[in-house]
Amino acid sequence: MALRKRPWQNVMGDLMHARFYGSKVDFNKLRPMILKRIESRAKDYPVRGMVPVAQEVLRARAALYQGVSTLLSVFPVMTCKFCPEVYIGEKGHLIQTCCGYKRRAKNRVHEWISGGLNDILVPVETFHLQNMFQDVIKHQQRFDFDRVPAVVELCWQAGANPYDEDMCSSNWNLENVSSAIEGAESLSPHELKLIANRTLRAWEILRTGVQKLLLVYSAKVCKYCSEVHVGPSGHKARLCGVFKYESWRGAHFWEKAGVDDLVPPKLVWKRRPQDPLVLVDAHRDFYGHAPAVVDLCTQAGIIAPIKYHCMMKVQGTWSSTVQGAELRPESDSLALRSFWW
């Protein structure tokens, strides 16, 4: 009969077969070797096969900003005064999703004001690196580096030149430049449809190209805020406002970034032909969503790609005979009456 081993005998047996490493390591001797490996790794970048993709992304970005600016001259956009909510249309909706700010009450009706380009194409900026494998940016160095759009920085590191004349625009900072076509108000419906079709195609090319670049080049996003850093490692600038009073003093917690982090889709409520003129809060479960660029382009008469139909609930509808008292309460009727008057 085999004897049963005691727990301390198992521990001693594991320690006998364990491998111990000496703690006397001279990191001063390892540092040149590590730096040499980093320099040799930098020789492999930029990848030649990804340069055309980066150039195509820059061209699509310039066409996207020009198309959205032109469509905004014709179709109005509303944004909430107290939260980032955006709606494509002359009048805002009555859906109570306003998160407010500070001590303002939550889940209330939005207060709408006129929106602009940055409400549709949300700007995402990052530090511009002189070298892809340069030293990590420290907190005291945060003012020594320029802030550029994240997509431009990604294409920059991929080998594209944003100042190239063939990139459709010599100014990469398109957020602050009005690139709309002159006389957009006098364009015919057919011309607006062509512009919307070209804009939507540029939107898809931009997102697909960024997704391809992220397979080769690294980008980081903070786990607790929207800070983005394009490079193999994040920076050490303490800019995270979520935990600025904690022990780590606003340091970011980096994780791998995706396409939505560099090119935010900015989802908005989509009004379908079967919906009422003003979307009410009682039917919010029946309404669909769409990216702001897609919704703006469909206002010109084009059909959204099939992959957005499920999100938009194209064939969905709501029944006024089911729980009629709950679907249209008296508060929504009064709000709707005051909204129009």
XYZ file of C-alpha atoms in Angstrom:
341
model
C 0.000 0.000 0.000
C 1.441 3.292 -1.086
C 2.106 5.800 1.660
C 0.283 9.113 1.383
C 2.623 12.094 0.952
C 2.318 14.996 3.275
C 1.820 18.546 1.857
C 5.231 19.731 2.992
C 6.865 16.826 1.137
C 5.173 17.940 -2.113
C 6.435 21.473 -1.625
C 9.985 20.314 -0.971
C 9.860 18.095 -4.039
C 8.805 21.025 -6.238
C 11.575 23.206 -4.818
C 14.188 20.561 -5.547
C 13.260 20.550 -9.255
C 12.806 24.333 -9.492
C 15.305 26.479 -11.319
C 16.620 29.600 -9.626
C 18.140 32.569 -11.429
C 20.792 34.748 -9.927
C 19.800 38.297 -9.019
C 23.215 39.740 -9.852
C 22.441 41.031 -13.345
C 24.378 43.954 -14.749
C 21.750 45.923 -16.669
C 24.405 48.371 -17.848
C 25.822 45.575 -20.003
C 22.377 44.547 -21.267
C 21.343 48.087 -22.245
C 23.562 48.343 -25.377
C 22.275 44.983 -26.559
C 18.664 46.032 -26.063
C 19.217 49.330 -27.886
C 20.912 47.504 -30.737
C 17.918 45.176 -31.115
C 15.573 48.145 -31.171
C 17.650 49.867 -33.867
C 17.767 46.716 -35.963
C 14.010 46.336 -35.598
C 13.466 49.927 -36.764
C 15.187 49.089 -40.068
C 12.206 46.902 -41.012
C 9.835 49.885 -40.902
C 8.077 51.312 -42.761
C 6.845 48.190 -44.534
C 6.944 48.827 -48.269
C 3.772 46.890 -48.967
C 1.751 49.101 -46.599
C 2.832 52.452 -48.085
C 0.137 52.396 -50.824
C -2.470 51.567 -48.172
C -1.404 54.557 -46.076
C -1.526 56.853 -49.100
C -5.007 55.588 -49.975
C -6.158 56.267 -46.410
C -4.953 59.879 -46.604
C -6.724 60.415 -49.922
C -9.929 58.888 -48.548
C -9.688 61.079 -45.442
C -9.403 64.245 -47.552
C -12.372 63.178 -49.712
C -14.397 62.321 -46.604
C -13.903 65.736 -45.004
C -14.728 67.503 -48.249
C -17.883 65.456 -48.768
C -19.158 65.823 -45.201
C -18.488 69.582 -45.252
C -20.480 69.875 -48.490
C -23.415 67.840 -47.175
C -23.512 69.868 -43.967
C -24.140 72.966 -46.065
C -27.422 71.400 -47.220
C -28.592 69.090 -44.441
C -28.777 70.470 -40.872
C -27.180 68.718 -37.917
C -28.195 69.233 -34.300
C -26.086 68.547 -31.230
C -26.989 68.603 -27.555
C -25.848 71.556 -25.471
C -24.943 69.418 -22.463
C -23.827 66.037 -23.868
C -22.231 64.592 -27.056
C -25.569 63.467 -28.559
C -25.952 64.297 -32.281
C -29.009 64.099 -34.522
C -29.258 64.526 -38.301
C -32.315 66.651 -39.041
C -33.920 70.066 -38.696
C -35.463 69.228 -35.318
C -33.951 67.123 -32.569
C -35.649 64.091 -31.061
C -37.473 63.743 -27.745
C -35.662 60.620 -26.562
C -34.589 61.155 -22.976
C -30.943 60.115 -23.118
C -29.205 63.339 -22.066
C -26.507 62.459 -19.549
C -26.002 66.130 -18.660
C -22.925 67.383 -16.865
C -21.887 67.903 -13.247
C -25.006 68.024 -11.058
C -27.512 68.215 -13.895
C -30.307 65.633 -13.826
C -29.771 62.512 -15.922
C -32.001 60.917 -18.584
C -33.841 64.045 -19.636
C -34.740 65.655 -22.987
C -31.839 67.166 -24.900
C -31.412 70.872 -25.504
C -30.468 71.133 -29.162
C -28.126 73.599 -30.861
C -26.622 73.685 -34.350
C -23.832 71.177 -34.925
C -20.739 71.222 -37.085
C -18.088 69.100 -38.761
C -16.428 67.928 -35.539
C -19.760 66.579 -34.307
C -19.921 64.186 -37.268
C -16.212 63.367 -37.613
C -14.947 63.313 -34.042
C -11.298 64.518 -33.939
C -8.873 62.083 -32.300
C -5.388 63.516 -31.728
C -2.137 61.944 -30.603
C 1.501 62.895 -30.100
C 3.591 63.120 -33.266
C 6.734 60.967 -33.005
C 9.889 61.829 -34.887
C 10.849 58.168 -34.855
C 8.634 55.150 -34.402
C 10.988 53.577 -31.830
C 12.031 56.723 -30.021
C 12.128 57.023 -26.225
C 8.850 57.051 -24.331
C 7.388 60.546 -23.902
C 7.538 61.561 -20.256
C 5.114 63.835 -18.447
C 7.438 66.844 -18.438
C 7.975 66.424 -22.209
C 4.296 66.562 -23.180
C 4.586 70.134 -24.533
C 7.646 69.316 -26.638
C 5.667 67.212 -29.128
C 2.965 68.330 -31.549
C -0.545 66.911 -31.444
C -1.732 65.586 -34.810
C -4.745 63.513 -35.907
C -4.276 59.854 -35.012
C -5.023 58.626 -38.546
C -2.437 61.008 -40.001
C 0.159 59.864 -37.470
C -0.564 56.226 -38.309
C -0.122 56.909 -42.035
C 2.983 58.973 -41.273
C 4.617 56.044 -39.529
C 3.493 53.760 -42.366
C 5.561 55.768 -44.861
C 3.026 58.179 -46.355
C 3.779 61.890 -46.598
C 0.779 64.048 -45.554
C 2.329 67.086 -47.286
C 2.527 65.326 -50.650
C 0.661 67.193 -53.403
C -0.799 63.904 -54.651
C -2.681 63.414 -51.359
C -5.511 65.725 -52.555
C -4.830 68.259 -49.813
C -1.600 69.845 -48.659
C -3.071 70.573 -45.213
C -3.517 67.458 -43.068
C -5.345 69.379 -40.319
C -8.700 69.261 -42.097
C -10.739 69.670 -38.894
C -10.033 73.411 -38.858
C -10.213 73.972 -42.620
C -13.436 74.522 -44.541
C -13.186 72.133 -47.497
C -16.801 72.323 -48.669
C -17.580 72.806 -52.339
C -18.562 76.373 -53.163
C -22.221 76.853 -54.003
C -23.316 73.622 -52.324
C -26.772 75.086 -51.624
C -27.486 75.314 -55.356
C -26.548 71.729 -56.168
C -29.192 69.525 -57.757
C -30.467 66.372 -56.004
C -28.556 64.243 -58.491
C -25.300 66.065 -57.743
C -25.886 65.723 -53.992
C -26.487 62.028 -54.477
C -23.166 61.665 -56.298
C -21.344 63.556 -53.534
C -22.987 61.405 -50.855
C -22.055 58.232 -52.717
C -18.430 59.367 -53.009
C -18.380 60.376 -49.334
C -19.729 57.032 -48.163
C -17.185 55.211 -50.321
C -14.402 57.296 -48.783
C -15.721 56.439 -45.296
C -15.520 52.726 -46.011
C -12.060 52.999 -47.592
C -10.806 54.972 -44.593
C -11.996 52.457 -42.009
C -10.842 49.450 -44.033
C -7.406 51.005 -44.603
C -6.957 51.865 -40.920
C -7.876 48.293 -40.020
C -5.168 47.000 -42.373
C -2.565 49.389 -40.961
C -3.345 48.341 -37.391
C -2.415 44.768 -38.303
C 1.157 45.940 -38.942
C 1.594 49.071 -36.823
C 0.789 49.282 -33.141
C -1.603 51.763 -31.565
C -2.681 52.075 -27.943
C -5.797 53.470 -26.271
C -6.366 54.216 -22.609
C -8.657 51.785 -20.824
C -10.425 54.531 -18.888
C -10.410 57.509 -21.293
C -10.241 58.178 -25.028
C -6.509 59.033 -25.203
C -4.819 57.367 -28.200
C -1.120 56.835 -28.818
C 0.263 55.541 -32.120
C 3.429 53.588 -31.417
C 4.734 50.352 -29.878
C 4.264 51.674 -26.321
C 2.146 54.369 -24.719
C 3.425 57.669 -23.361
C 3.833 58.602 -19.697
C 2.014 61.932 -19.783
C -0.412 61.953 -16.858
C -3.466 63.212 -18.706
C -6.101 60.667 -17.659
C -8.702 62.749 -15.850
C -10.571 59.757 -14.449
C -7.983 58.962 -11.771
C -6.114 62.258 -11.455
C -6.534 62.204 -7.665
C -5.373 58.605 -7.197
C -1.898 57.461 -6.248
C -0.785 57.011 -9.874
C -1.725 60.653 -10.605
C -3.551 60.339 -13.880
C -1.328 57.762 -15.590
C -2.979 55.970 -18.499
C -3.690 52.234 -18.602
C -2.885 51.259 -22.175
C -4.466 48.512 -24.241
C -4.576 47.645 -27.935
C -6.525 50.167 -30.023
C -9.048 49.312 -32.708
C -10.573 51.050 -35.698
C -13.342 52.653 -33.623
C -10.733 54.262 -31.362
C -8.999 56.043 -34.257
C -12.115 56.596 -36.421
C -15.117 56.862 -34.048
C -18.374 55.884 -35.814
C -20.461 58.360 -33.734
C -23.763 56.457 -33.632
C -26.958 58.527 -33.930
C -30.659 57.724 -33.876
C -31.861 56.894 -37.384
C -35.267 58.141 -38.484
C -36.847 55.750 -40.998
C -39.707 56.534 -43.414
C -42.213 54.687 -41.193
C -41.215 56.673 -38.080
C -42.966 59.882 -36.940
C -41.501 63.261 -37.771
C -40.125 63.567 -34.237
C -38.780 60.504 -32.434
C -40.391 60.128 -28.993
C -39.020 58.406 -25.929
C -41.865 55.879 -25.691
C -40.800 54.122 -28.917
C -37.040 54.209 -28.377
C -36.824 50.402 -28.360
C -38.182 50.295 -31.920
C -35.831 52.900 -33.427
C -32.500 52.065 -35.036
C -29.044 53.589 -35.051
C -26.504 54.405 -37.733
C -23.064 56.039 -37.914
C -23.420 59.778 -38.328
C -21.631 59.756 -41.703
C -23.906 56.997 -43.027
C -27.047 58.760 -41.815
C -25.890 62.047 -43.347
C -25.233 60.394 -46.707
C -28.620 58.654 -46.729
C -30.276 62.058 -46.342
C -29.157 62.727 -49.936
C -31.087 59.695 -51.205
C -28.511 56.903 -51.384
C -29.040 53.466 -49.856
C -26.901 52.475 -46.893
C -24.724 49.352 -47.221
C -26.333 46.076 -46.184
C -24.075 45.649 -43.148
C -25.762 48.648 -41.503
C -29.353 47.456 -42.079
C -29.474 45.372 -38.905
C -28.271 48.311 -36.832
C -30.716 50.670 -38.524
C -33.687 48.260 -38.140
C -34.738 49.074 -41.694
C -37.782 46.777 -41.750
C -38.703 47.313 -38.095
C -41.856 49.112 -37.017
C -43.843 49.821 -33.899
C -47.489 49.004 -33.223
C -49.732 51.681 -31.763
C -52.312 49.068 -30.681
C -50.043 47.327 -28.194
C -50.179 48.973 -24.796
C -51.323 52.248 -26.271
C -51.474 53.988 -22.938
C -47.842 53.155 -22.236
C -46.528 53.828 -25.715
C -47.699 57.443 -25.766
C -48.015 58.781 -22.233
C -49.400 62.211 -21.520
C -45.938 63.600 -20.736
C -44.668 62.735 -24.228
C -47.736 64.338 -25.816
C -47.201 67.535 -23.887
C -43.484 67.524 -24.694
C -44.211 66.949 -28.371
C -46.763 69.796 -28.403
C -44.350 72.202 -26.720
C -41.507 71.005 -28.988
C -43.343 72.122 -32.127
C -44.672 75.359 -30.675
